[in-house]
Short mmCIF file of C-alpha atoms and ligand atoms in Angstrom, two decimals:
data_model
loop_
_atom_site.label_atom_id
_atom_site.label_comp_id
_atom_site.label_asym_id
_atom_site.label_seq_id
_atom_site.Cartn_x
_atom_site.Cartn_y
_atom_site.Cartn_z
CA MET A 30 2.13 24.31 8.79
CA ALA A 31 4.81 22.35 10.65
CA TYR A 32 6.03 19.25 8.88
CA PRO A 33 5.59 16.43 9.67
CA SER A 34 2.23 17.63 11.00
CA ALA A 35 0.84 16.53 14.35
CA THR A 36 -1.58 14.24 12.51
CA LEU A 37 1.17 12.56 10.55
CA ASN A 38 3.06 12.04 13.81
CA VAL A 39 -0.04 10.41 15.28
CA MET A 40 -0.24 8.07 12.28
CA THR A 41 3.44 7.07 12.41
CA ALA A 42 3.29 6.56 16.19
CA ALA A 43 0.26 4.28 15.77
CA ALA A 44 2.02 2.28 13.04
CA ARG A 45 5.14 1.88 15.19
CA LYS A 46 3.13 0.80 18.24
CA ALA A 47 1.08 -1.74 16.27
CA GLY A 48 4.27 -2.93 14.58
CA ARG A 49 6.10 -3.97 17.76
CA PRO A 50 3.97 -7.04 18.61
CA LEU A 51 3.89 -7.90 14.91
CA VAL A 52 7.67 -8.22 14.89
CA ARG A 53 7.44 -10.59 17.88
CA ASP A 54 4.79 -12.66 16.08
CA PHE A 55 6.91 -12.77 12.97
CA GLY A 56 9.69 -14.28 15.09
CA GLU A 57 7.45 -17.07 16.32
CA LEU A 58 5.03 -17.70 13.50
CA GLU A 59 4.27 -21.20 14.65
CA ASN A 60 2.45 -19.84 17.71
CA LEU A 61 0.01 -17.85 15.66
CA GLN A 62 -3.54 -19.04 15.30
CA ILE A 63 -4.30 -19.18 11.62
CA SER A 64 -7.77 -19.25 10.20
CA MET A 65 -9.00 -19.20 6.63
CA LYS A 66 -11.37 -16.33 5.84
CA GLY A 67 -11.66 -17.41 2.24
CA PRO A 68 -9.60 -19.04 -0.47
CA ALA A 69 -5.97 -18.02 -0.14
CA ASP A 70 -6.97 -15.20 2.16
CA PHE A 71 -5.30 -15.93 5.47
CA VAL A 72 -6.32 -13.99 8.46
CA THR A 73 -4.21 -14.26 11.52
CA SER A 74 -4.80 -13.18 15.06
CA ALA A 75 -1.97 -10.75 14.34
CA ASP A 76 -4.00 -9.07 11.60
CA VAL A 77 -6.98 -8.52 13.87
CA ARG A 78 -4.86 -7.33 16.79
CA THR A 79 -2.86 -4.94 14.61
CA GLU A 80 -6.03 -3.28 13.33
CA ARG A 81 -7.37 -3.05 16.91
CA ILE A 82 -4.19 -1.31 18.13
CA LEU A 83 -4.26 1.08 15.19
CA ILE A 84 -7.88 2.01 15.87
CA GLU A 85 -7.21 2.43 19.62
CA GLU A 86 -4.18 4.65 19.09
CA LEU A 87 -5.68 6.74 16.31
CA SER A 88 -8.97 7.17 18.19
CA LYS A 89 -7.14 8.31 21.34
CA ALA A 90 -5.42 11.08 19.42
CA ARG A 91 -8.21 11.88 16.94
CA PRO A 92 -11.51 10.99 18.63
CA GLY A 93 -14.51 10.66 16.38
CA TYR A 94 -12.71 10.03 13.10
CA GLY A 95 -14.20 7.21 11.06
CA PHE A 96 -12.41 4.08 9.86
CA LEU A 97 -12.37 1.70 6.96
CA GLY A 98 -10.29 -1.34 7.85
CA GLU A 99 -9.56 -4.60 6.09
CA GLU A 100 -10.67 -6.57 9.15
CA GLY A 101 -13.38 -4.43 10.72
CA GLY A 102 -14.90 -2.79 7.65
CA ALA A 103 -16.43 0.68 7.84
CA VAL A 104 -16.95 2.44 11.17
CA THR A 105 -18.65 5.82 10.99
CA GLY A 106 -17.34 8.34 13.49
CA ALA A 107 -18.97 11.38 15.10
CA ASP A 108 -16.65 13.43 12.89
CA ARG A 109 -18.05 12.75 9.42
CA SER A 110 -15.30 14.73 7.69
CA HIS A 111 -12.35 12.49 8.56
CA ARG A 112 -11.65 8.85 7.89
CA PHE A 113 -8.65 6.56 8.24
CA ILE A 114 -8.24 3.66 5.82
CA LEU A 115 -6.27 0.79 7.36
CA ASP A 116 -4.53 -2.30 6.09
CA PRO A 117 -3.14 -3.94 9.24
CA ILE A 118 -0.88 -6.35 7.34
CA ASP A 119 -0.48 -5.77 3.64
CA GLY A 120 1.39 -8.80 2.36
CA THR A 121 -0.26 -11.33 4.67
CA VAL A 122 0.96 -14.28 2.63
CA ASN A 123 4.56 -13.06 2.89
CA PHE A 124 4.07 -12.64 6.64
CA MET A 125 2.76 -16.20 6.98
CA HIS A 126 5.71 -17.55 5.03
CA GLY A 127 8.33 -15.76 7.09
CA ILE A 128 9.19 -13.32 4.31
CA PRO A 129 9.93 -9.90 5.88
CA HIS A 130 8.14 -7.95 3.16
CA PHE A 131 4.82 -6.72 4.52
CA ALA A 132 3.56 -3.45 5.91
CA ILE A 133 1.05 -1.61 8.02
CA SER A 134 -0.71 0.94 5.87
CA ILE A 135 -2.70 4.00 7.05
CA ARG A 136 -4.31 6.73 4.97
CA LEU A 137 -6.15 9.79 6.21
CA GLU A 138 -8.93 11.45 4.22
CA ARG A 139 -10.68 14.75 4.86
CA GLU A 140 -14.03 15.24 3.11
CA GLY A 141 -13.13 12.25 0.96
CA GLN A 142 -9.88 13.89 -0.16
CA LEU A 143 -6.48 12.37 0.36
CA VAL A 144 -4.53 14.02 3.20
CA ALA A 145 -1.70 11.75 4.31
CA GLY A 146 -0.35 8.22 4.09
CA VAL A 147 1.97 6.07 6.19
CA ILE A 148 3.37 2.68 5.18
CA TYR A 149 5.55 0.90 7.73
CA ASN A 150 7.46 -2.37 7.50
CA PRO A 151 8.01 -3.18 11.18
CA VAL A 152 10.59 -5.94 10.60
CA THR A 153 12.98 -3.79 8.59
CA ASP A 154 11.87 -0.61 10.40
CA ASP A 155 11.31 1.16 7.09
CA LEU A 156 8.85 4.03 7.35
CA TYR A 157 7.43 5.66 4.23
CA TYR A 158 5.14 8.67 4.58
CA ALA A 159 3.69 11.61 2.73
CA GLU A 160 1.33 14.43 3.36
CA LYS A 161 -0.39 16.22 0.49
CA GLY A 162 1.71 19.13 -0.68
CA HIS A 163 4.73 18.26 1.49
CA GLY A 164 6.61 15.59 -0.44
CA ALA A 165 7.20 11.92 0.31
CA TYR A 166 9.82 10.43 2.60
CA HIS A 167 11.52 7.15 3.45
CA ASN A 168 12.67 7.48 7.05
CA ASN A 169 14.18 10.98 6.73
CA LYS A 170 15.08 10.82 3.07
CA ARG A 171 13.03 12.61 0.42
CA LEU A 172 11.59 10.30 -2.24
CA ARG A 173 11.52 10.86 -5.97
CA VAL A 174 10.23 8.54 -8.69
CA ALA A 175 12.75 7.23 -11.24
CA ALA A 176 13.43 9.38 -14.29
CA ARG A 177 13.61 6.64 -16.95
CA LYS A 178 11.64 7.29 -20.10
CA GLU A 179 12.09 4.10 -22.13
CA LEU A 180 10.28 0.97 -21.04
CA ASN A 181 13.04 -1.30 -22.28
CA SER A 182 15.28 -0.25 -19.37
CA CYS A 183 12.53 -0.43 -16.73
CA ILE A 184 11.64 -2.79 -13.91
CA ILE A 185 7.88 -2.95 -13.48
CA ALA A 186 6.15 -4.52 -10.49
CA THR A 187 2.74 -6.14 -10.40
CA GLY A 188 0.51 -8.30 -8.27
CA LEU A 189 -1.07 -11.53 -9.50
CA PRO A 190 -4.46 -12.79 -8.35
CA MET A 191 -4.36 -15.72 -5.96
CA MET A 192 -6.50 -18.83 -6.21
CA GLY A 193 -10.17 -18.06 -5.86
CA ARG A 194 -9.82 -14.55 -7.25
CA GLU A 195 -10.86 -13.36 -10.69
CA GLY A 196 -8.62 -12.08 -13.42
CA HIS A 197 -6.05 -14.84 -13.91
CA ASP A 198 -6.28 -14.76 -17.71
CA LYS A 199 -6.17 -10.98 -17.87
CA ALA A 200 -3.17 -10.89 -15.53
CA LEU A 201 -1.32 -13.37 -17.74
CA LYS A 202 -2.02 -11.33 -20.87
CA GLU A 203 -0.87 -8.13 -19.20
CA THR A 204 2.25 -9.73 -17.79
CA THR A 205 3.11 -11.19 -21.19
CA ALA A 206 2.85 -7.74 -22.78
CA VAL A 207 4.97 -6.08 -20.10
CA MET A 208 7.52 -8.92 -20.12
CA ALA A 209 8.08 -8.43 -23.84
CA THR A 210 8.65 -4.70 -23.48
CA THR A 211 10.63 -4.12 -20.29
CA ALA A 212 13.83 -5.11 -18.51
CA GLY A 213 11.86 -7.21 -16.06
CA ILE A 214 8.81 -7.80 -13.89
CA ARG A 215 8.77 -8.17 -10.09
CA ARG A 216 6.00 -9.66 -7.93
CA PHE A 217 6.94 -9.00 -4.30
CA GLY A 218 3.54 -9.58 -2.65
CA ALA A 219 2.60 -6.34 -0.89
CA ALA A 220 0.91 -3.67 -3.00
CA SER A 221 1.63 -0.89 -0.50
CA LEU A 222 5.36 -1.62 -0.64
CA ASP A 223 5.26 -1.98 -4.42
CA MET A 224 3.89 1.55 -4.55
CA VAL A 225 6.45 3.07 -2.18
CA TYR A 226 9.18 1.32 -4.20
CA VAL A 227 7.87 3.24 -7.21
CA ALA A 228 8.00 6.42 -5.12
CA ALA A 229 11.59 5.57 -4.21
CA GLY A 230 12.59 5.04 -7.85
CA ARG A 231 13.41 1.36 -7.21
CA PHE A 232 10.60 0.15 -9.43
CA ASP A 233 9.80 2.25 -12.49
CA GLY A 234 6.14 1.34 -12.37
CA PHE A 235 3.50 -0.84 -10.73
CA TRP A 236 0.08 -2.06 -11.80
CA GLU A 237 -2.47 -4.42 -10.34
CA LEU A 238 -6.08 -5.41 -10.88
CA GLY A 239 -8.43 -6.69 -8.20
CA LEU A 240 -7.10 -4.61 -5.31
CA LYS A 241 -9.11 -3.33 -2.37
CA SER A 242 -9.01 0.32 -1.39
CA TRP A 243 -6.86 -0.34 1.71
CA ASP A 244 -4.19 -2.10 -0.38
CA MET A 245 -3.44 1.09 -2.33
CA ALA A 246 -4.93 3.90 -0.23
CA ALA A 247 -1.78 5.17 1.49
CA GLY A 248 0.50 4.33 -1.43
CA ILE A 249 -1.37 6.75 -3.71
CA VAL A 250 -0.34 9.82 -1.71
CA VAL A 251 3.26 8.60 -1.33
CA VAL A 252 3.66 8.05 -5.09
CA ARG A 253 2.03 11.36 -5.99
CA GLU A 254 4.14 13.30 -3.51
CA ALA A 255 7.23 11.64 -4.97
CA GLY A 256 6.27 13.12 -8.35
CA GLY A 257 4.56 10.05 -9.80
CA MET A 258 1.27 9.63 -11.63
CA VAL A 259 -1.41 7.33 -10.25
CA THR A 260 -4.48 6.25 -12.21
CA ASP A 261 -6.80 3.29 -12.51
CA LEU A 262 -6.30 0.96 -15.46
CA GLU A 263 -8.68 3.02 -17.59
CA GLY A 264 -6.50 6.06 -17.04
CA GLY A 265 -9.02 7.70 -14.69
CA GLN A 266 -9.14 8.43 -10.98
CA ASP A 267 -11.57 5.67 -9.94
CA MET A 268 -8.91 3.46 -8.38
CA PHE A 269 -11.08 2.37 -5.44
CA ALA A 270 -14.23 1.71 -7.48
CA GLN A 271 -12.32 -0.10 -10.23
CA GLY A 272 -10.00 -1.92 -7.82
CA SER A 273 -7.11 -1.22 -10.12
CA VAL A 274 -4.02 0.95 -10.00
CA LEU A 275 -1.21 1.96 -12.29
CA CYS A 276 1.62 4.22 -11.17
CA ALA A 277 4.84 5.42 -12.76
CA ASN A 278 6.49 8.66 -13.76
CA GLU A 279 4.72 10.95 -16.26
CA HIS A 280 6.66 9.54 -19.23
CA LEU A 281 6.10 5.86 -18.49
CA GLN A 282 2.54 5.95 -17.17
CA PRO A 283 0.93 6.67 -20.57
CA GLN A 284 3.11 4.02 -22.26
CA LEU A 285 2.18 1.42 -19.66
CA LEU A 286 -1.49 2.36 -19.83
CA LYS A 287 -1.52 1.85 -23.59
CA LEU A 288 0.30 -1.45 -23.32
CA LEU A 289 -1.98 -2.80 -20.58
CA LYS A 290 -5.19 -1.66 -22.28
CA ALA A 291 -4.17 -3.43 -25.46
CA ALA A 292 -3.30 -6.67 -23.64
C1 LIG B 306 -2.52 -8.29 -0.89
C2 LIG B 306 -1.15 -7.79 -1.28
C3 LIG B 306 -0.70 -8.41 -2.59
C4 LIG B 306 -1.69 -8.17 -3.69
C5 LIG B 306 -3.08 -8.62 -3.28
C6 LIG B 306 -3.50 -7.98 -1.97
P1 LIG B 306 -3.15 -8.54 1.71
O1 LIG B 306 -2.96 -7.69 0.31
O2 LIG B 306 -1.13 -6.38 -1.40
O3 LIG B 306 0.53 -7.91 -3.03
O4 LIG B 306 -1.27 -8.86 -4.84
O5 LIG B 306 -3.97 -8.27 -4.31
O6 LIG B 306 -4.76 -8.45 -1.59
O7 LIG B 306 -4.28 -9.50 1.48
O8 LIG B 306 -1.87 -9.21 1.99
O9 LIG B 306 -3.49 -7.45 2.70
CA1 LIG B 307 -3.57 -5.55 1.52
#
């Protein structure tokens, strides 16, 4: 099979197209209409429009595929075997604050199995992508997770629950445990980018509780194809159902799992 496949090209083209107006919005944030969907959960007209463009573009090229989107929820397609999972802006709070660290995230599933993922930061024009069995890439560069084996030299990323969300105490306990054991913690504010940073060997690991499937969907394939391990925080493969994710290389993942479970 040619690589990148036609389907991956469709996904990256959709991300780039949806990203162009987002870059313009980012440049003039004050003109955006902001509404509150819930506590600390900002939804912007940009979010809704980005998801609409993604669905339009993907549907044109792959008619009938289903969708699960952060804004529009689940849409069943005539083709029951394929589904795209979309996060139109992962890192919405960064976006709203003028911090250029957010991404469009697209995952493709076939018969419920992971096929491909694309994560695109339109402001920095950084494209991360992977297709099962074909490796992970950042622009044209092959990605590989970091090789460190000892936690004391590692930088570990996480996400912390915002106001109105559960898990504040647990997050503090986990962060305390990781703080005491590693070279440092980072909280950058976009789970998809945290995961591709693990794939790129910038972060040695990432964990977060309370995530939605679209936050981590595309990142899972990118990390795996970069040689990393991805599990939920019980060590299983129920990331979506549990809403939790832990990823790192094969040496660090078990150490982090133990540490986080004990916290
Ligand atoms: C959020 C980001 C953030 C994470 C939150 C997510 P959103 O996604 O990924 O890093 O800590 O749990 O909800 O709301 O910006 O799409
Ligand atoms: Ca998200």
